[in-house]
mmCIF file of C-alpha atoms in Angstrom:
data_model
loop_
_atom_site.group_PDB
_atom_site.id
_atom_site.type_symbol
_atom_site.label_atom_id
_atom_site.label_comp_id
_atom_site.label_asym_id
_atom_site.label_seq_id
_atom_site.Cartn_x
_atom_site.Cartn_y
_atom_site.Cartn_z
ATOM 1 C CA MET O 1 0.000 0.000 0.000
ATOM 2 C CA THR O 2 2.735 2.488 0.911
ATOM 3 C CA LYS O 3 4.438 1.859 -2.444
ATOM 4 C CA LYS O 4 1.198 2.682 -4.263
ATOM 5 C CA ILE O 5 0.822 5.878 -2.214
ATOM 6 C CA ALA O 6 4.412 6.807 -3.013
ATOM 7 C CA LEU O 7 3.920 6.320 -6.757
ATOM 8 C CA LEU O 8 0.685 8.340 -6.655
ATOM 9 C CA ALA O 9 2.345 11.250 -4.813
ATOM 10 C CA VAL O 10 5.235 11.423 -7.265
ATOM 11 C CA GLY O 11 2.758 11.379 -10.145
ATOM 12 C CA LEU O 12 0.702 14.203 -8.629
ATOM 13 C CA ILE O 13 3.798 16.363 -8.243
ATOM 14 C CA VAL O 14 4.660 15.854 -11.911
ATOM 15 C CA VAL O 15 1.139 16.495 -13.186
ATOM 16 C CA GLY O 16 0.752 19.599 -11.024
ATOM 17 C CA ALA O 17 4.073 20.972 -12.214
ATOM 18 C CA CYS O 18 3.475 20.350 -15.895
ATOM 19 C CA SER O 19 0.026 21.987 -15.775
ATOM 20 C CA SER O 20 1.284 25.175 -14.100
ATOM 21 C CA VAL O 21 1.000 28.520 -15.876
ATOM 22 C CA VAL O 22 4.288 30.003 -14.640
ATOM 23 C CA SER O 23 15.350 27.498 -14.533
ATOM 24 C CA ALA O 24 18.656 26.311 -12.744
ATOM 25 C CA LEU O 25 19.039 22.500 -12.933
ATOM 26 C CA PRO O 26 18.651 22.268 -9.127
ATOM 27 C CA ALA O 27 20.216 19.592 -6.946
ATOM 28 C CA MET O 28 18.023 16.535 -6.432
ATOM 29 C CA GLY O 29 19.602 14.299 -3.807
ATOM 30 C CA PRO O 30 19.131 10.529 -3.475
ATOM 31 C CA PRO O 31 16.131 9.064 -5.334
ATOM 32 C CA ARG O 32 14.572 7.469 -2.243
ATOM 33 C CA ALA O 33 12.678 8.361 0.935
ATOM 34 C CA LEU O 34 15.061 9.585 3.636
ATOM 35 C CA VAL O 35 13.142 11.051 6.572
ATOM 36 C CA GLY O 36 10.966 8.320 8.103
ATOM 37 C CA GLN O 37 7.234 8.328 8.808
ATOM 38 C CA ASP O 38 5.954 11.412 10.676
ATOM 39 C CA GLN O 39 9.512 12.788 10.935
ATOM 40 C CA TYR O 40 10.911 16.119 9.762
ATOM 41 C CA ALA O 41 14.167 17.380 8.290
ATOM 42 C CA VAL O 42 15.517 20.769 7.252
ATOM 43 C CA GLY O 43 18.200 21.404 4.669
ATOM 44 C CA LEU O 44 20.145 24.103 2.886
ATOM 45 C CA GLY O 45 21.616 23.683 -0.592
ATOM 46 C CA TYR O 46 23.493 25.606 -3.244
ATOM 47 C CA SER O 47 23.462 24.843 -6.985
ATOM 48 C CA HIS O 48 25.373 26.349 -9.882
ATOM 49 C CA SER O 49 24.232 25.453 -13.393
ATOM 50 C CA GLN O 50 24.562 26.443 -17.033
ATOM 51 C CA MET O 51 22.259 25.552 -19.909
ATOM 52 C CA ASP O 52 21.236 26.498 -23.447
ATOM 53 C CA LEU O 53 17.575 27.381 -23.971
ATOM 54 C CA GLU O 54 15.237 28.300 -26.826
ATOM 55 C CA ALA O 55 13.011 31.396 -26.838
ATOM 56 C CA PHE O 56 10.291 32.037 -29.399
ATOM 57 C CA GLY O 57 7.352 34.375 -29.719
ATOM 58 C CA ARG O 58 6.306 37.918 -30.579
ATOM 59 C CA ALA O 59 8.756 40.691 -31.481
ATOM 60 C CA ARG O 60 8.217 44.185 -32.813
ATOM 61 C CA GLU O 61 10.551 46.985 -33.867
ATOM 62 C CA ASP O 62 10.535 50.714 -34.516
ATOM 63 C CA PRO O 63 13.669 51.076 -36.663
ATOM 64 C CA ASP O 64 13.644 54.853 -37.265
ATOM 65 C CA GLY O 65 11.269 56.519 -34.810
ATOM 66 C CA GLY O 66 8.414 56.487 -37.307
ATOM 67 C CA GLY O 67 6.306 54.044 -35.328
ATOM 68 C CA TRP O 68 6.059 50.355 -34.597
ATOM 69 C CA LEU O 69 6.166 47.927 -37.499
ATOM 70 C CA PRO O 70 3.676 45.010 -37.402
ATOM 71 C CA ALA O 71 4.623 42.427 -34.818
ATOM 72 C CA SER O 72 6.338 39.325 -36.150
ATOM 73 C CA TYR O 73 7.322 35.869 -34.921
ATOM 74 C CA SER O 74 10.959 35.503 -33.847
ATOM 75 C CA LYS O 75 13.140 32.749 -32.434
ATOM 76 C CA HIS O 76 16.168 33.205 -30.216
ATOM 77 C CA ARG O 77 18.826 30.932 -28.766
ATOM 78 C CA ILE O 78 19.723 31.688 -25.158
ATOM 79 C CA GLU O 79 23.336 30.649 -24.724
ATOM 80 C CA ASP O 80 24.982 29.747 -21.426
ATOM 81 C CA TYR O 81 22.039 30.629 -19.206
ATOM 82 C CA THR O 82 23.894 30.640 -15.886
ATOM 83 C CA THR O 83 22.229 30.678 -12.514
ATOM 84 C CA ASN O 84 23.062 30.323 -8.850
ATOM 85 C CA LEU O 85 20.294 28.855 -6.735
ATOM 86 C CA ILE O 86 20.151 28.880 -2.932
ATOM 87 C CA LEU O 87 17.297 26.887 -1.406
ATOM 88 C CA GLY O 88 16.244 26.032 2.119
ATOM 89 C CA ARG O 89 14.126 22.900 2.358
ATOM 90 C CA LEU O 90 11.594 21.425 4.772
ATOM 91 C CA ASP O 91 11.003 17.654 4.437
ATOM 92 C CA TYR O 92 8.192 15.613 5.957
ATOM 93 C CA GLY O 93 7.934 11.825 6.005
ATOM 94 C CA ALA O 94 4.362 11.145 4.920
ATOM 95 C CA THR O 95 5.030 7.392 5.167
ATOM 96 C CA GLN O 96 8.110 5.260 5.641
ATOM 97 C CA ASP O 97 8.454 5.121 1.842
ATOM 98 C CA LEU O 98 7.424 8.662 0.908
ATOM 99 C CA ASP O 99 8.839 12.118 1.690
ATOM 100 C CA VAL O 100 7.320 15.400 0.541
ATOM 101 C CA PHE O 101 9.174 18.703 0.698
ATOM 102 C CA LEU O 102 8.886 22.450 0.240
ATOM 103 C CA CYS O 103 11.754 24.711 -0.872
ATOM 104 C CA LEU O 104 12.229 28.474 -0.434
ATOM 105 C CA GLY O 105 15.173 30.563 -1.589
ATOM 106 C CA PHE O 106 16.726 32.832 -4.193
ATOM 107 C CA SER O 107 18.115 32.607 -7.732
ATOM 108 C CA ASP O 108 19.947 34.921 -10.131
ATOM 109 C CA ALA O 109 20.541 34.734 -13.906
ATOM 110 C CA GLN O 110 23.073 35.720 -16.574
ATOM 111 C CA ASP O 111 23.065 34.918 -20.309
ATOM 112 C CA ASP O 112 23.627 35.998 -23.915
ATOM 113 C CA MET O 113 21.045 35.612 -26.673
ATOM 114 C CA SER O 114 21.063 35.592 -30.489
ATOM 115 C CA GLU O 115 18.175 35.868 -32.947
ATOM 116 C CA GLU O 116 17.686 33.088 -35.497
ATOM 117 C CA ARG O 117 15.893 34.401 -38.597
ATOM 118 C CA ALA O 118 13.614 32.263 -40.763
ATOM 119 C CA THR O 119 16.041 32.694 -43.676
ATOM 120 C CA GLY O 120 18.782 31.027 -41.617
ATOM 121 C CA SER O 121 20.760 34.251 -41.194
ATOM 122 C CA GLN O 122 21.660 35.640 -37.788
ATOM 123 C CA GLY O 123 19.736 38.640 -36.504
ATOM 124 C CA ASN O 124 20.259 40.789 -33.440
ATOM 125 C CA GLU O 125 22.626 39.600 -30.743
ATOM 126 C CA TYR O 126 21.821 40.449 -27.134
ATOM 127 C CA SER O 127 24.332 40.421 -24.314
ATOM 128 C CA GLY O 128 24.957 41.605 -20.793
ATOM 129 C CA LEU O 129 21.829 40.204 -19.175
ATOM 130 C CA ASP O 130 22.619 40.100 -15.457
ATOM 131 C CA CYS O 131 19.657 39.644 -13.109
ATOM 132 C CA ASP O 132 20.213 39.902 -9.364
ATOM 133 C CA PHE O 133 18.814 37.390 -6.896
ATOM 134 C CA GLY O 134 15.051 37.092 -6.803
ATOM 135 C CA PHE O 135 12.574 34.797 -5.062
ATOM 136 C CA ALA O 136 12.515 31.068 -5.858
ATOM 137 C CA TRP O 137 10.419 28.280 -4.425
ATOM 138 C CA GLY O 138 9.533 24.684 -5.144
ATOM 139 C CA LEU O 139 7.948 21.449 -4.001
ATOM 140 C CA GLY O 140 8.538 17.779 -4.588
ATOM 141 C CA ALA O 141 8.409 14.190 -3.388
ATOM 142 C CA ARG O 142 10.802 11.250 -2.954
ATOM 143 C CA ALA O 143 9.704 7.631 -2.901
ATOM 144 C CA THR O 144 11.301 4.291 -2.078
ATOM 145 C CA PHE O 145 10.081 1.534 -4.396
ATOM 146 C CA TRP O 146 11.987 -1.446 -2.990
ATOM 147 C CA GLN O 147 15.153 -2.347 -1.116
ATOM 148 C CA GLU O 148 17.446 -5.334 -1.419
ATOM 149 C CA GLY O 149 20.429 -5.471 0.927
ATOM 150 C CA ASP O 150 22.446 -2.247 0.686
ATOM 151 C CA VAL O 151 20.767 -1.162 -2.556
ATOM 152 C CA THR O 152 17.571 0.894 -2.521
ATOM 153 C CA TRP O 153 15.629 1.712 -5.678
ATOM 154 C CA GLY O 154 13.392 4.757 -5.817
ATOM 155 C CA GLY O 155 12.460 7.956 -7.588
ATOM 156 C CA LEU O 156 11.835 11.644 -7.089
ATOM 157 C CA ALA O 157 10.051 14.533 -8.751
ATOM 158 C CA GLN O 158 10.413 18.236 -8.055
ATOM 159 C CA VAL O 159 9.419 21.553 -9.580
ATOM 160 C CA ILE O 160 11.208 24.845 -8.915
ATOM 161 C CA TRP O 161 9.851 28.290 -9.827
ATOM 162 C CA GLU O 162 12.442 31.042 -10.326
ATOM 163 C CA ASN O 163 11.876 34.768 -10.707
ATOM 164 C CA PRO O 164 15.224 36.635 -10.782
ATOM 165 C CA ASP O 165 15.125 40.408 -10.465
ATOM 166 C CA GLU O 166 14.808 42.470 -13.645
ATOM 167 C CA GLY O 167 18.167 42.921 -15.370
ATOM 168 C CA ASP O 168 19.836 45.130 -17.966
ATOM 169 C CA ILE O 169 20.281 43.909 -21.538
ATOM 170 C CA ARG O 170 21.792 45.406 -24.692
ATOM 171 C CA VAL O 171 22.000 44.723 -28.408
ATOM 172 C CA THR O 172 25.560 43.893 -29.384
ATOM 173 C CA PRO O 173 26.536 46.128 -32.363
ATOM 174 C CA THR O 174 27.484 44.322 -35.575
ATOM 175 C CA ASP O 175 29.753 45.507 -38.373
ATOM 176 C CA GLY O 176 28.125 48.357 -40.233
ATOM 177 C CA ASP O 177 25.431 48.855 -37.586
ATOM 178 C CA PRO O 178 26.222 51.786 -35.277
ATOM 179 C CA SER O 179 23.016 51.451 -33.215
ATOM 180 C CA ARG O 180 23.375 51.228 -29.449
ATOM 181 C CA LEU O 181 20.267 49.769 -27.859
ATOM 182 C CA THR O 182 19.914 49.125 -24.137
ATOM 183 C CA GLY O 183 17.006 48.226 -21.934
ATOM 184 C CA ASP O 184 15.539 45.867 -19.358
ATOM 185 C CA ALA O 185 14.615 42.199 -19.446
ATOM 186 C CA GLU O 186 12.513 40.124 -17.061
ATOM 187 C CA LEU O 187 12.600 36.331 -16.713
ATOM 188 C CA GLU O 188 10.164 33.901 -15.113
ATOM 189 C CA LEU O 189 11.029 30.212 -15.259
ATOM 190 C CA TRP O 190 9.988 26.893 -13.839
ATOM 191 C CA GLU O 191 11.872 23.619 -14.006
ATOM 192 C CA VAL O 192 10.617 20.066 -13.582
ATOM 193 C CA GLN O 193 12.960 17.171 -12.784
ATOM 194 C CA ILE O 194 11.915 13.514 -12.639
ATOM 195 C CA ALA O 195 14.575 10.980 -11.637
ATOM 196 C CA ALA O 196 14.863 7.304 -10.763
ATOM 197 C CA GLY O 197 17.714 5.045 -9.807
ATOM 198 C CA PRO O 198 19.603 3.225 -7.065
ATOM 199 C CA THR O 199 21.147 4.386 -3.812
ATOM 200 C CA VAL O 200 24.000 2.153 -2.636
ATOM 201 C CA GLN O 201 24.841 2.265 1.065
ATOM 202 C CA LEU O 202 28.539 1.967 1.926
ATOM 203 C CA GLU O 203 30.479 2.427 5.172
ATOM 204 C CA GLY O 204 29.472 5.876 6.479
ATOM 205 C CA PHE O 205 28.187 7.208 3.161
ATOM 206 C CA CYS O 206 26.113 6.313 0.116
ATOM 207 C CA VAL O 207 26.371 6.890 -3.619
ATOM 208 C CA TYR O 208 23.350 7.484 -5.818
ATOM 209 C CA GLY O 209 22.320 8.474 -9.310
ATOM 210 C CA GLY O 210 20.524 7.533 -12.473
ATOM 211 C CA PRO O 211 18.727 9.021 -15.474
ATOM 212 C CA PHE O 212 16.396 11.984 -15.170
ATOM 213 C CA LEU O 213 14.060 14.084 -17.276
ATOM 214 C CA HIS O 214 14.421 17.866 -17.225
ATOM 215 C CA PHE O 215 11.786 20.295 -18.504
ATOM 216 C CA VAL O 216 12.027 24.101 -18.545
ATOM 217 C CA ARG O 217 9.220 26.520 -19.358
ATOM 218 C CA GLY O 218 9.060 30.262 -18.837
ATOM 219 C CA ASP O 219 8.665 33.785 -20.170
ATOM 220 C CA LEU O 220 11.120 36.434 -21.327
ATOM 221 C CA ASP O 221 10.026 40.056 -21.785
ATOM 222 C CA ALA O 222 12.463 42.729 -22.955
ATOM 223 C CA SER O 223 12.241 46.383 -23.993
ATOM 224 C CA LEU O 224 15.207 48.194 -25.572
ATOM 225 C CA SER O 225 15.744 51.604 -27.157
ATOM 226 C CA GLY O 226 18.585 53.734 -28.500
ATOM 227 C CA THR O 227 19.767 55.895 -31.387
ATOM 228 C CA ASP O 228 22.043 55.414 -34.365
ATOM 229 C CA SER O 229 24.725 57.791 -35.686
ATOM 230 C CA PHE O 230 22.016 59.924 -37.326
ATOM 231 C CA ALA O 231 20.164 60.306 -34.005
ATOM 232 C CA ALA O 232 17.295 58.170 -35.325
ATOM 233 C CA ILE O 233 15.398 56.305 -32.626
ATOM 234 C CA ASN O 234 15.357 52.515 -32.696
ATOM 235 C CA ARG O 235 13.174 50.452 -30.363
ATOM 236 C CA ILE O 236 12.714 46.710 -29.888
ATOM 237 C CA GLU O 237 10.224 44.792 -27.741
ATOM 238 C CA LEU O 238 10.258 41.033 -27.176
ATOM 239 C CA SER O 239 7.678 38.749 -25.575
ATOM 240 C CA GLN O 240 9.050 35.209 -25.720
ATOM 241 C CA ASP O 241 8.251 31.737 -24.412
ATOM 242 C CA ILE O 242 11.209 29.709 -23.111
ATOM 243 C CA ARG O 243 11.874 25.963 -23.187
ATOM 244 C CA GLN O 244 14.809 23.601 -22.763
ATOM 245 C CA GLU O 245 16.772 22.117 -25.673
ATOM 246 C CA SER O 246 17.504 18.697 -24.077
ATOM 247 C CA GLU O 247 15.184 16.662 -21.861
ATOM 248 C CA LEU O 248 17.172 13.557 -20.922
ATOM 249 C CA GLY O 249 20.113 13.656 -18.518
ATOM 250 C CA PHE O 250 22.095 11.713 -15.943
ATOM 251 C CA TYR O 251 23.145 12.592 -12.415
ATOM 252 C CA ALA O 252 25.359 11.130 -9.719
ATOM 253 C CA GLY O 253 26.101 12.104 -6.152
ATOM 254 C CA VAL O 254 27.455 11.134 -2.784
ATOM 255 C CA GLN O 255 25.867 11.630 0.643
ATOM 256 C CA GLY O 256 27.781 11.257 3.892
ATOM 257 C CA ASP O 257 27.116 11.478 7.628
ATOM 258 C CA ALA O 258 28.452 14.519 9.472
ATOM 259 C CA SER O 259 26.797 13.334 12.698
ATOM 260 C CA GLU O 260 24.008 11.012 13.784
ATOM 261 C CA SER O 261 21.334 13.489 12.666
ATOM 262 C CA THR O 262 23.150 15.596 10.034
ATOM 263 C CA SER O 263 24.309 14.615 6.554
ATOM 264 C CA TRP O 264 25.996 16.376 3.654
ATOM 265 C CA TYR O 265 25.775 15.768 -0.086
ATOM 266 C CA ALA O 266 27.461 16.714 -3.356
ATOM 267 C CA GLU O 267 26.294 15.884 -6.858
ATOM 268 C CA TYR O 268 26.785 16.526 -10.579
ATOM 269 C CA ARG O 269 24.056 16.701 -13.241
ATOM 270 C CA ILE O 270 24.334 16.775 -17.026
ATOM 271 C CA THR O 271 22.066 16.786 -20.103
ATOM 272 C CA GLY O 272 22.873 17.333 -23.775
ATOM 273 C CA ASP O 273 22.770 21.121 -23.330
ATOM 274 C CA ALA O 274 23.126 21.703 -19.588
ATOM 275 C CA TRP O 275 25.222 20.876 -16.563
ATOM 276 C CA GLY O 276 25.088 21.665 -12.881
ATOM 277 C CA VAL O 277 26.790 21.019 -9.554
ATOM 278 C CA GLY O 278 25.328 21.189 -6.081
ATOM 279 C CA VAL O 279 26.275 20.868 -2.423
ATOM 280 C CA GLY O 280 24.268 21.010 0.762
ATOM 281 C CA ALA O 281 23.436 19.645 4.196
ATOM 282 C CA VAL O 282 20.356 18.111 5.837
ATOM 283 C CA ARG O 283 19.454 17.791 9.514
ATOM 284 C CA ARG O 284 16.833 15.269 10.628
ATOM 285 C CA PHE O 285 14.615 15.602 13.704
ATOM 286 C CA ARG O 286 13.599 12.319 15.332
#
């Protein structure tokens, strides 16, 4: 019965995340229940990650101050989206085989972006986006499916919402284009991670890992303006949807005991277009 409840809870987390209307490749930890029934734990973790994303949607431009041209569809490649994510976590053992958790914290963002025109040529290049730390939060569940000796098989699912502060952005001038456009950009992202695999208990520590799915969705809004060498006004507005380029990845980590009630962890995560590292500590209350 507890295994069925565990599978149902993980599924509900995934469905709820994927149906949300709102990115950092956050740390995941071992894919198994850790807390114990009716027990609590608190944790603090730090993740650093980098990924390539796609942005597509509406764009409009006023190239000479004469007024906005009709809006058009545009596609952009967000290169090296880099974020630092700091999350505190509260875990609760719903059953012996199921933990649920809530995360609260902060994330920032930096990236460069280039426009991909329908003709295959390269359009505007944007650089310098640097968003300070803004609010982030998430929820998730871990489940133990079965255990045999020192090997435990399980899974986890989590969703993290990130809203870094508004940041500055600029159009990078190209040869023959003297325009200097600067402005503001705002990002809202959410990430879903679904993982499964083994946790192997060794003397004083355990190793864990396995494949995972990684989904990113979000919004990018930007407004830029400037003048060229003839003092003509140029304005650009973007309203873009964001998604990941790669969905399948692999992660591995190690968790050790600092004391009877406190443990530490470190892990590495990678997909075809993203990577991340994370460290943290967890304290259990019995």
